[in-house]
Amino acid sequence: MRMTTMWGAALLVLGLAAGPAAADSTPSASPSGDAAAPTSAGTSFRTATEIEQGRTATASASTGDYLYWSFAADALERPTVKATVKLPASHAAQTWQVDVYDGLRRRQACQYGAQTRTAAQGAAEVEVECVLRTVRAWSEPWADDPLPGTYYVRLTTVRLQTADLGRPVDATVRVDSKDVGGSAAVDGWLAEPLVPGVAVASQGDGKDGDDSARTAVLSGIEPDGGWSSGWWSDRWVWTGVGAVLAALAGIGGYVLTRGTGRPGRVPPGA
């Protein structure tokens, strides 16, 4: 009875101590929300505005401008870029297009989506979308596969009337990714992601007084949790499960076919 009372008191003390700690560790909602999202766009690759996946960026510009944003995409992700342009109250028909480039500034083809759309005369807005192919952890040097690193989004008009040139527009851009999983995994990975300045930064590591690594990196964005470089995927889980099932099948087959052991000795003269 005494031991039961002691254990009950100990559990009560632990529960009271863990209660405030659990309450303190609960993350609070960010008061800023989307307020921290970028409200401008760059005008070239070097001045592209960095955006995070899952956050909507906005920008005010003029018709005919080139608008640039950049985001980070890791292996086994399939990014989707959506852009919406709010047009002036009155305008002629105009065509808008969104293009996506990888860290080597190679234009990446859209797997599907309306990459180019024409807004009819007087339309309030136009939406364009580009769904990229799945980002691979490694690829042949001659291939044009998407690789982990920085990606650039360019939004502009490709066809419009001269009278509409320079008129104000408002653009919103959002990037979301789908985790494809081990079905897109490959046996290999890049030494470094294709981020601007990463090669110079790697050469500057370990050198005393060398500030080139700090000034050479042009992009400071990376996926949540860092770059995975494709070393882990659920294919490892399925490989392990397959190995266990194969071992169990082998043991079961042995048990079924081993018999009862040595046959008994036949008595002489039987």
mmCIF file of C-alpha atoms in Angstrom:
data_model
loop_
_atom_site.group_PDB
_atom_site.id
_atom_site.type_symbol
_atom_site.label_atom_id
_atom_site.label_comp_id
_atom_site.label_asym_id
_atom_site.label_seq_id
_atom_site.Cartn_x
_atom_site.Cartn_y
_atom_site.Cartn_z
ATOM 1 C CA MET A 1 0.000 0.000 0.000
ATOM 2 C CA ARG A 2 2.885 2.335 0.879
ATOM 3 C CA MET A 3 4.663 1.576 -2.420
ATOM 4 C CA THR A 4 1.453 2.296 -4.372
ATOM 5 C CA THR A 5 1.108 5.669 -2.616
ATOM 6 C CA MET A 6 4.744 6.563 -3.364
ATOM 7 C CA TRP A 7 4.421 5.689 -7.051
ATOM 8 C CA GLY A 8 1.183 7.698 -7.328
ATOM 9 C CA ALA A 9 2.816 10.746 -5.775
ATOM 10 C CA ALA A 10 5.823 10.449 -8.078
ATOM 11 C CA LEU A 11 3.620 10.232 -11.172
ATOM 12 C CA LEU A 12 1.620 13.246 -9.977
ATOM 13 C CA VAL A 13 4.802 15.306 -9.537
ATOM 14 C CA LEU A 14 6.080 14.280 -12.979
ATOM 15 C CA GLY A 15 2.750 15.180 -14.550
ATOM 16 C CA LEU A 16 2.733 18.635 -12.924
ATOM 17 C CA ALA A 17 6.314 19.256 -14.030
ATOM 18 C CA ALA A 18 5.728 18.092 -17.594
ATOM 19 C CA GLY A 19 2.549 20.142 -17.992
ATOM 20 C CA PRO A 20 4.141 23.625 -18.056
ATOM 21 C CA ALA A 21 7.076 22.375 -20.104
ATOM 22 C CA ALA A 22 4.749 20.997 -22.767
ATOM 23 C CA ALA A 23 2.773 24.216 -22.768
ATOM 24 C CA ASP A 24 5.935 26.311 -23.136
ATOM 25 C CA SER A 25 7.203 24.180 -26.029
ATOM 26 C CA THR A 26 4.046 24.683 -28.110
ATOM 27 C CA PRO A 27 4.951 26.911 -31.062
ATOM 28 C CA SER A 28 2.942 30.086 -31.322
ATOM 29 C CA ALA A 29 1.475 31.374 -34.537
ATOM 30 C CA SER A 30 3.571 33.909 -36.350
ATOM 31 C CA PRO A 31 1.940 37.329 -36.101
ATOM 32 C CA SER A 32 3.405 38.404 -39.405
ATOM 33 C CA GLY A 33 1.698 35.704 -41.546
ATOM 34 C CA ASP A 34 2.124 36.616 -45.186
ATOM 35 C CA ALA A 35 3.394 40.085 -44.244
ATOM 36 C CA ALA A 36 6.968 38.810 -44.574
ATOM 37 C CA ALA A 37 6.387 37.676 -48.154
ATOM 38 C CA PRO A 38 8.274 39.680 -50.817
ATOM 39 C CA THR A 39 6.417 42.600 -52.350
ATOM 40 C CA SER A 40 8.752 43.246 -55.285
ATOM 41 C CA ALA A 41 10.414 41.359 -58.124
ATOM 42 C CA GLY A 42 13.844 41.521 -59.697
ATOM 43 C CA THR A 43 14.571 42.582 -63.253
ATOM 44 C CA SER A 44 17.261 39.987 -64.092
ATOM 45 C CA PHE A 45 18.702 36.679 -62.921
ATOM 46 C CA ARG A 46 21.194 38.413 -60.635
ATOM 47 C CA THR A 47 18.532 40.581 -58.985
ATOM 48 C CA ALA A 48 15.810 37.921 -58.742
ATOM 49 C CA THR A 49 13.770 38.200 -55.546
ATOM 50 C CA GLU A 50 14.091 35.121 -53.327
ATOM 51 C CA ILE A 51 10.821 33.492 -52.283
ATOM 52 C CA GLU A 52 10.020 30.474 -50.140
ATOM 53 C CA GLN A 53 7.842 27.637 -51.287
ATOM 54 C CA GLY A 54 4.318 27.820 -49.977
ATOM 55 C CA ARG A 55 4.384 31.623 -49.620
ATOM 56 C CA THR A 56 2.734 34.054 -52.020
ATOM 57 C CA ALA A 57 4.897 36.868 -53.375
ATOM 58 C CA THR A 58 3.506 40.045 -54.911
ATOM 59 C CA ALA A 59 4.903 42.772 -57.124
ATOM 60 C CA SER A 60 3.756 45.922 -58.848
ATOM 61 C CA ALA A 61 5.212 46.527 -62.289
ATOM 62 C CA SER A 62 4.522 47.882 -65.751
ATOM 63 C CA THR A 63 3.345 45.950 -68.766
ATOM 64 C CA GLY A 64 6.398 44.865 -70.728
ATOM 65 C CA ASP A 65 8.716 44.484 -67.718
ATOM 66 C CA TYR A 66 10.583 41.265 -67.013
ATOM 67 C CA LEU A 67 9.835 40.057 -63.479
ATOM 68 C CA TYR A 68 12.196 37.573 -61.804
ATOM 69 C CA TRP A 69 11.892 35.481 -58.649
ATOM 70 C CA SER A 70 14.019 32.594 -57.363
ATOM 71 C CA PHE A 71 13.262 29.622 -55.120
ATOM 72 C CA ALA A 72 14.979 26.463 -53.891
ATOM 73 C CA ALA A 73 13.937 22.958 -54.984
ATOM 74 C CA ASP A 74 15.413 19.732 -53.652
ATOM 75 C CA ALA A 75 15.582 16.192 -54.993
ATOM 76 C CA LEU A 76 12.337 14.203 -55.362
ATOM 77 C CA GLU A 77 10.247 17.397 -55.473
ATOM 78 C CA ARG A 78 7.916 18.357 -58.324
ATOM 79 C CA PRO A 79 7.552 22.174 -58.188
ATOM 80 C CA THR A 80 4.459 23.957 -59.453
ATOM 81 C CA VAL A 81 4.739 27.649 -60.287
ATOM 82 C CA LYS A 82 1.520 29.672 -60.464
ATOM 83 C CA ALA A 83 1.364 33.338 -61.424
ATOM 84 C CA THR A 84 -1.606 35.692 -61.585
ATOM 85 C CA VAL A 85 -1.497 39.124 -63.222
ATOM 86 C CA LYS A 86 -4.183 41.724 -62.508
ATOM 87 C CA LEU A 87 -4.586 43.840 -65.614
ATOM 88 C CA PRO A 88 -5.722 47.459 -66.048
ATOM 89 C CA ALA A 89 -9.403 48.276 -66.328
ATOM 90 C CA SER A 90 -9.206 48.693 -70.107
ATOM 91 C CA HIS A 91 -6.653 47.076 -72.383
ATOM 92 C CA ALA A 92 -6.282 45.221 -75.656
ATOM 93 C CA ALA A 93 -5.635 41.499 -75.914
ATOM 94 C CA GLN A 94 -2.204 40.548 -74.527
ATOM 95 C CA THR A 95 -0.314 37.298 -73.947
ATOM 96 C CA TRP A 96 1.589 36.509 -70.752
ATOM 97 C CA GLN A 97 4.121 33.740 -70.218
ATOM 98 C CA VAL A 98 5.970 32.220 -67.267
ATOM 99 C CA ASP A 99 9.354 30.529 -67.749
ATOM 100 C CA VAL A 100 11.391 28.539 -65.212
ATOM 101 C CA TYR A 101 15.195 28.200 -65.324
ATOM 102 C CA ASP A 102 17.434 25.987 -63.196
ATOM 103 C CA GLY A 103 20.637 26.915 -61.359
ATOM 104 C CA LEU A 104 22.598 26.685 -64.626
ATOM 105 C CA ARG A 105 20.062 29.058 -66.225
ATOM 106 C CA ARG A 106 18.795 26.333 -68.502
ATOM 107 C CA ARG A 107 15.168 26.780 -69.413
ATOM 108 C CA GLN A 108 13.177 23.871 -68.025
ATOM 109 C CA ALA A 109 10.233 22.513 -69.983
ATOM 110 C CA CYS A 110 6.868 22.382 -68.234
ATOM 111 C CA GLN A 111 5.496 18.886 -67.756
ATOM 112 C CA TYR A 112 1.994 20.290 -67.975
ATOM 113 C CA GLY A 113 0.117 23.496 -67.231
ATOM 114 C CA ALA A 114 -0.865 26.607 -69.177
ATOM 115 C CA GLN A 115 2.548 28.232 -69.433
ATOM 116 C CA THR A 116 1.295 30.850 -71.916
ATOM 117 C CA ARG A 117 -2.152 32.426 -71.890
ATOM 118 C CA THR A 118 -3.806 35.270 -73.746
ATOM 119 C CA ALA A 119 -6.025 37.689 -71.869
ATOM 120 C CA ALA A 120 -8.953 38.882 -73.915
ATOM 121 C CA GLN A 121 -9.651 42.561 -74.317
ATOM 122 C CA GLY A 122 -10.874 44.024 -71.026
ATOM 123 C CA ALA A 123 -10.153 40.855 -68.970
ATOM 124 C CA ALA A 124 -9.522 41.556 -65.286
ATOM 125 C CA GLU A 125 -6.655 39.090 -64.847
ATOM 126 C CA VAL A 126 -4.731 36.246 -66.432
ATOM 127 C CA GLU A 127 -3.299 33.111 -64.809
ATOM 128 C CA VAL A 128 -0.349 31.038 -65.993
ATOM 129 C CA GLU A 129 1.043 27.834 -64.524
ATOM 130 C CA CYS A 130 4.071 25.607 -65.009
ATOM 131 C CA VAL A 131 4.496 22.163 -63.432
ATOM 132 C CA LEU A 132 8.115 21.090 -63.717
ATOM 133 C CA ARG A 133 9.434 17.586 -63.994
ATOM 134 C CA THR A 134 10.566 15.863 -60.807
ATOM 135 C CA VAL A 135 13.891 17.151 -59.525
ATOM 136 C CA ARG A 136 16.510 14.403 -59.739
ATOM 137 C CA ALA A 137 19.331 13.988 -57.243
ATOM 138 C CA TRP A 138 21.819 13.293 -60.045
ATOM 139 C CA SER A 139 21.902 13.268 -63.822
ATOM 140 C CA GLU A 140 24.287 12.844 -66.733
ATOM 141 C CA PRO A 141 26.205 16.019 -67.706
ATOM 142 C CA TRP A 142 24.607 16.047 -71.152
ATOM 143 C CA ALA A 143 21.054 15.656 -69.847
ATOM 144 C CA ASP A 144 18.643 18.526 -69.228
ATOM 145 C CA ASP A 145 17.036 17.031 -66.117
ATOM 146 C CA PRO A 146 16.050 19.321 -63.219
ATOM 147 C CA LEU A 147 18.641 19.131 -60.446
ATOM 148 C CA PRO A 148 18.654 20.331 -56.810
ATOM 149 C CA GLY A 149 19.418 24.011 -56.417
ATOM 150 C CA THR A 150 18.077 27.468 -57.172
ATOM 151 C CA TYR A 151 15.338 27.933 -59.756
ATOM 152 C CA TYR A 152 14.379 31.189 -61.434
ATOM 153 C CA VAL A 153 10.880 32.286 -62.425
ATOM 154 C CA ARG A 154 10.462 34.845 -65.206
ATOM 155 C CA LEU A 155 7.092 36.442 -65.881
ATOM 156 C CA THR A 156 6.514 38.792 -68.797
ATOM 157 C CA THR A 157 4.328 39.616 -71.779
ATOM 158 C CA VAL A 158 5.208 38.122 -75.140
ATOM 159 C CA ARG A 159 2.529 39.801 -77.232
ATOM 160 C CA LEU A 160 0.714 43.100 -76.629
ATOM 161 C CA GLN A 161 -0.345 46.332 -78.297
ATOM 162 C CA THR A 162 1.968 49.336 -78.197
ATOM 163 C CA ALA A 163 -0.741 51.366 -76.465
ATOM 164 C CA ASP A 164 -0.661 48.997 -73.454
ATOM 165 C CA LEU A 165 3.114 49.164 -73.017
ATOM 166 C CA GLY A 166 4.068 50.595 -69.635
ATOM 167 C CA ARG A 167 0.624 50.405 -68.049
ATOM 168 C CA PRO A 168 0.613 49.334 -64.363
ATOM 169 C CA VAL A 169 -0.121 45.727 -63.411
ATOM 170 C CA ASP A 170 -0.021 43.693 -60.183
ATOM 171 C CA ALA A 171 1.465 40.186 -60.157
ATOM 172 C CA THR A 172 1.359 37.380 -57.593
ATOM 173 C CA VAL A 173 3.551 34.279 -57.700
ATOM 174 C CA ARG A 174 3.401 31.128 -55.600
ATOM 175 C CA VAL A 175 5.519 27.967 -55.703
ATOM 176 C CA ASP A 176 4.426 24.651 -54.206
ATOM 177 C CA SER A 177 6.035 21.220 -54.493
ATOM 178 C CA LYS A 178 4.790 17.660 -54.336
ATOM 179 C CA ASP A 179 7.037 15.044 -52.733
ATOM 180 C CA VAL A 180 7.205 12.284 -55.338
ATOM 181 C CA GLY A 181 9.059 9.799 -53.142
ATOM 182 C CA GLY A 182 11.374 6.891 -53.907
ATOM 183 C CA SER A 183 9.840 6.171 -57.304
ATOM 184 C CA ALA A 184 12.011 8.989 -58.696
ATOM 185 C CA ALA A 185 15.155 8.168 -56.705
ATOM 186 C CA VAL A 186 18.447 7.540 -58.526
ATOM 187 C CA ASP A 187 21.749 6.001 -57.478
ATOM 188 C CA GLY A 188 23.790 9.162 -57.106
ATOM 189 C CA TRP A 189 23.768 12.746 -55.923
ATOM 190 C CA LEU A 190 25.457 16.061 -56.584
ATOM 191 C CA ALA A 191 28.447 17.128 -54.532
ATOM 192 C CA GLU A 192 26.834 20.561 -54.145
ATOM 193 C CA PRO A 193 23.395 21.913 -55.134
ATOM 194 C CA LEU A 194 23.252 24.261 -58.119
ATOM 195 C CA VAL A 195 23.189 27.451 -56.055
ATOM 196 C CA PRO A 196 24.879 30.626 -57.344
ATOM 197 C CA GLY A 197 28.296 31.040 -55.792
ATOM 198 C CA VAL A 198 28.439 27.630 -54.122
ATOM 199 C CA ALA A 199 31.631 26.640 -55.976
ATOM 200 C CA VAL A 200 33.489 29.765 -54.851
ATOM 201 C CA ALA A 201 32.163 29.331 -51.321
ATOM 202 C CA SER A 202 33.480 25.757 -51.216
ATOM 203 C CA GLN A 203 36.931 26.884 -52.347
ATOM 204 C CA GLY A 204 36.997 29.582 -49.683
ATOM 205 C CA ASP A 205 36.186 27.249 -46.783
ATOM 206 C CA GLY A 206 38.977 26.771 -44.298
ATOM 207 C CA LYS A 207 41.023 29.789 -45.391
ATOM 208 C CA ASP A 208 41.812 32.332 -42.706
ATOM 209 C CA GLY A 209 40.765 35.846 -43.541
ATOM 210 C CA ASP A 210 39.093 34.827 -46.787
ATOM 211 C CA ASP A 211 35.824 36.729 -47.260
ATOM 212 C CA SER A 212 35.212 35.504 -50.819
ATOM 213 C CA ALA A 213 32.937 32.718 -49.551
ATOM 214 C CA ARG A 214 30.709 35.268 -47.848
ATOM 215 C CA THR A 215 30.460 37.661 -50.770
ATOM 216 C CA ALA A 216 30.267 35.103 -53.586
ATOM 217 C CA VAL A 217 27.068 33.371 -52.491
ATOM 218 C CA LEU A 218 24.243 35.169 -54.304
ATOM 219 C CA SER A 219 21.446 32.971 -52.965
ATOM 220 C CA GLY A 220 20.640 32.399 -49.319
ATOM 221 C CA ILE A 221 17.558 30.217 -49.704
ATOM 222 C CA GLU A 222 17.436 26.474 -49.130
ATOM 223 C CA PRO A 223 14.730 23.869 -48.400
ATOM 224 C CA ASP A 224 13.460 23.327 -44.874
ATOM 225 C CA GLY A 225 15.886 21.029 -43.104
ATOM 226 C CA GLY A 226 18.717 21.698 -45.565
ATOM 227 C CA TRP A 227 19.707 19.988 -48.795
ATOM 228 C CA SER A 228 19.094 16.254 -48.750
ATOM 229 C CA SER A 229 21.170 15.629 -51.912
ATOM 230 C CA GLY A 230 18.984 12.599 -52.607
ATOM 231 C CA TRP A 231 20.757 10.270 -50.179
ATOM 232 C CA TRP A 232 17.503 9.200 -48.495
ATOM 233 C CA SER A 233 14.188 8.095 -49.952
ATOM 234 C CA ASP A 234 11.433 5.635 -49.100
ATOM 235 C CA ARG A 235 13.072 3.249 -51.559
ATOM 236 C CA TRP A 236 15.403 2.298 -48.681
ATOM 237 C CA VAL A 237 12.360 1.272 -46.630
ATOM 238 C CA TRP A 238 10.917 -0.879 -49.392
ATOM 239 C CA THR A 239 14.326 -2.450 -50.007
ATOM 240 C CA GLY A 240 14.602 -3.359 -46.315
ATOM 241 C CA VAL A 241 11.058 -4.744 -46.238
ATOM 242 C CA GLY A 242 11.783 -6.832 -49.336
ATOM 243 C CA ALA A 243 14.942 -8.240 -47.744
ATOM 244 C CA VAL A 244 13.048 -9.218 -44.582
ATOM 245 C CA LEU A 245 10.269 -10.884 -46.597
ATOM 246 C CA ALA A 246 12.827 -12.794 -48.668
ATOM 247 C CA ALA A 247 14.553 -14.030 -45.497
ATOM 248 C CA LEU A 248 11.235 -15.138 -43.990
ATOM 249 C CA ALA A 249 10.305 -16.918 -47.212
ATOM 250 C CA GLY A 250 13.630 -18.756 -47.181
ATOM 251 C CA ILE A 251 13.193 -19.833 -43.561
ATOM 252 C CA GLY A 252 9.618 -20.968 -44.238
ATOM 253 C CA GLY A 253 10.705 -22.983 -47.254
ATOM 254 C CA TYR A 254 13.428 -24.675 -45.249
ATOM 255 C CA VAL A 255 11.015 -25.582 -42.435
ATOM 256 C CA LEU A 256 8.558 -27.097 -44.911
ATOM 257 C CA THR A 257 11.117 -29.171 -46.800
ATOM 258 C CA ARG A 258 13.579 -30.317 -44.138
ATOM 259 C CA GLY A 259 11.521 -33.427 -43.198
ATOM 260 C CA THR A 260 11.618 -35.229 -39.821
ATOM 261 C CA GLY A 261 15.346 -35.891 -39.732
ATOM 262 C CA ARG A 262 17.293 -39.140 -40.236
ATOM 263 C CA PRO A 263 15.294 -42.271 -41.030
ATOM 264 C CA GLY A 264 15.232 -44.860 -38.214
ATOM 265 C CA ARG A 265 17.467 -47.960 -38.375
ATOM 266 C CA VAL A 266 15.828 -51.061 -39.799
ATOM 267 C CA PRO A 267 16.217 -54.040 -37.396
ATOM 268 C CA PRO A 268 18.185 -56.997 -38.847
ATOM 269 C CA GLY A 269 16.045 -59.694 -40.366
ATOM 270 C CA ALA A 270 13.044 -57.424 -40.654
#
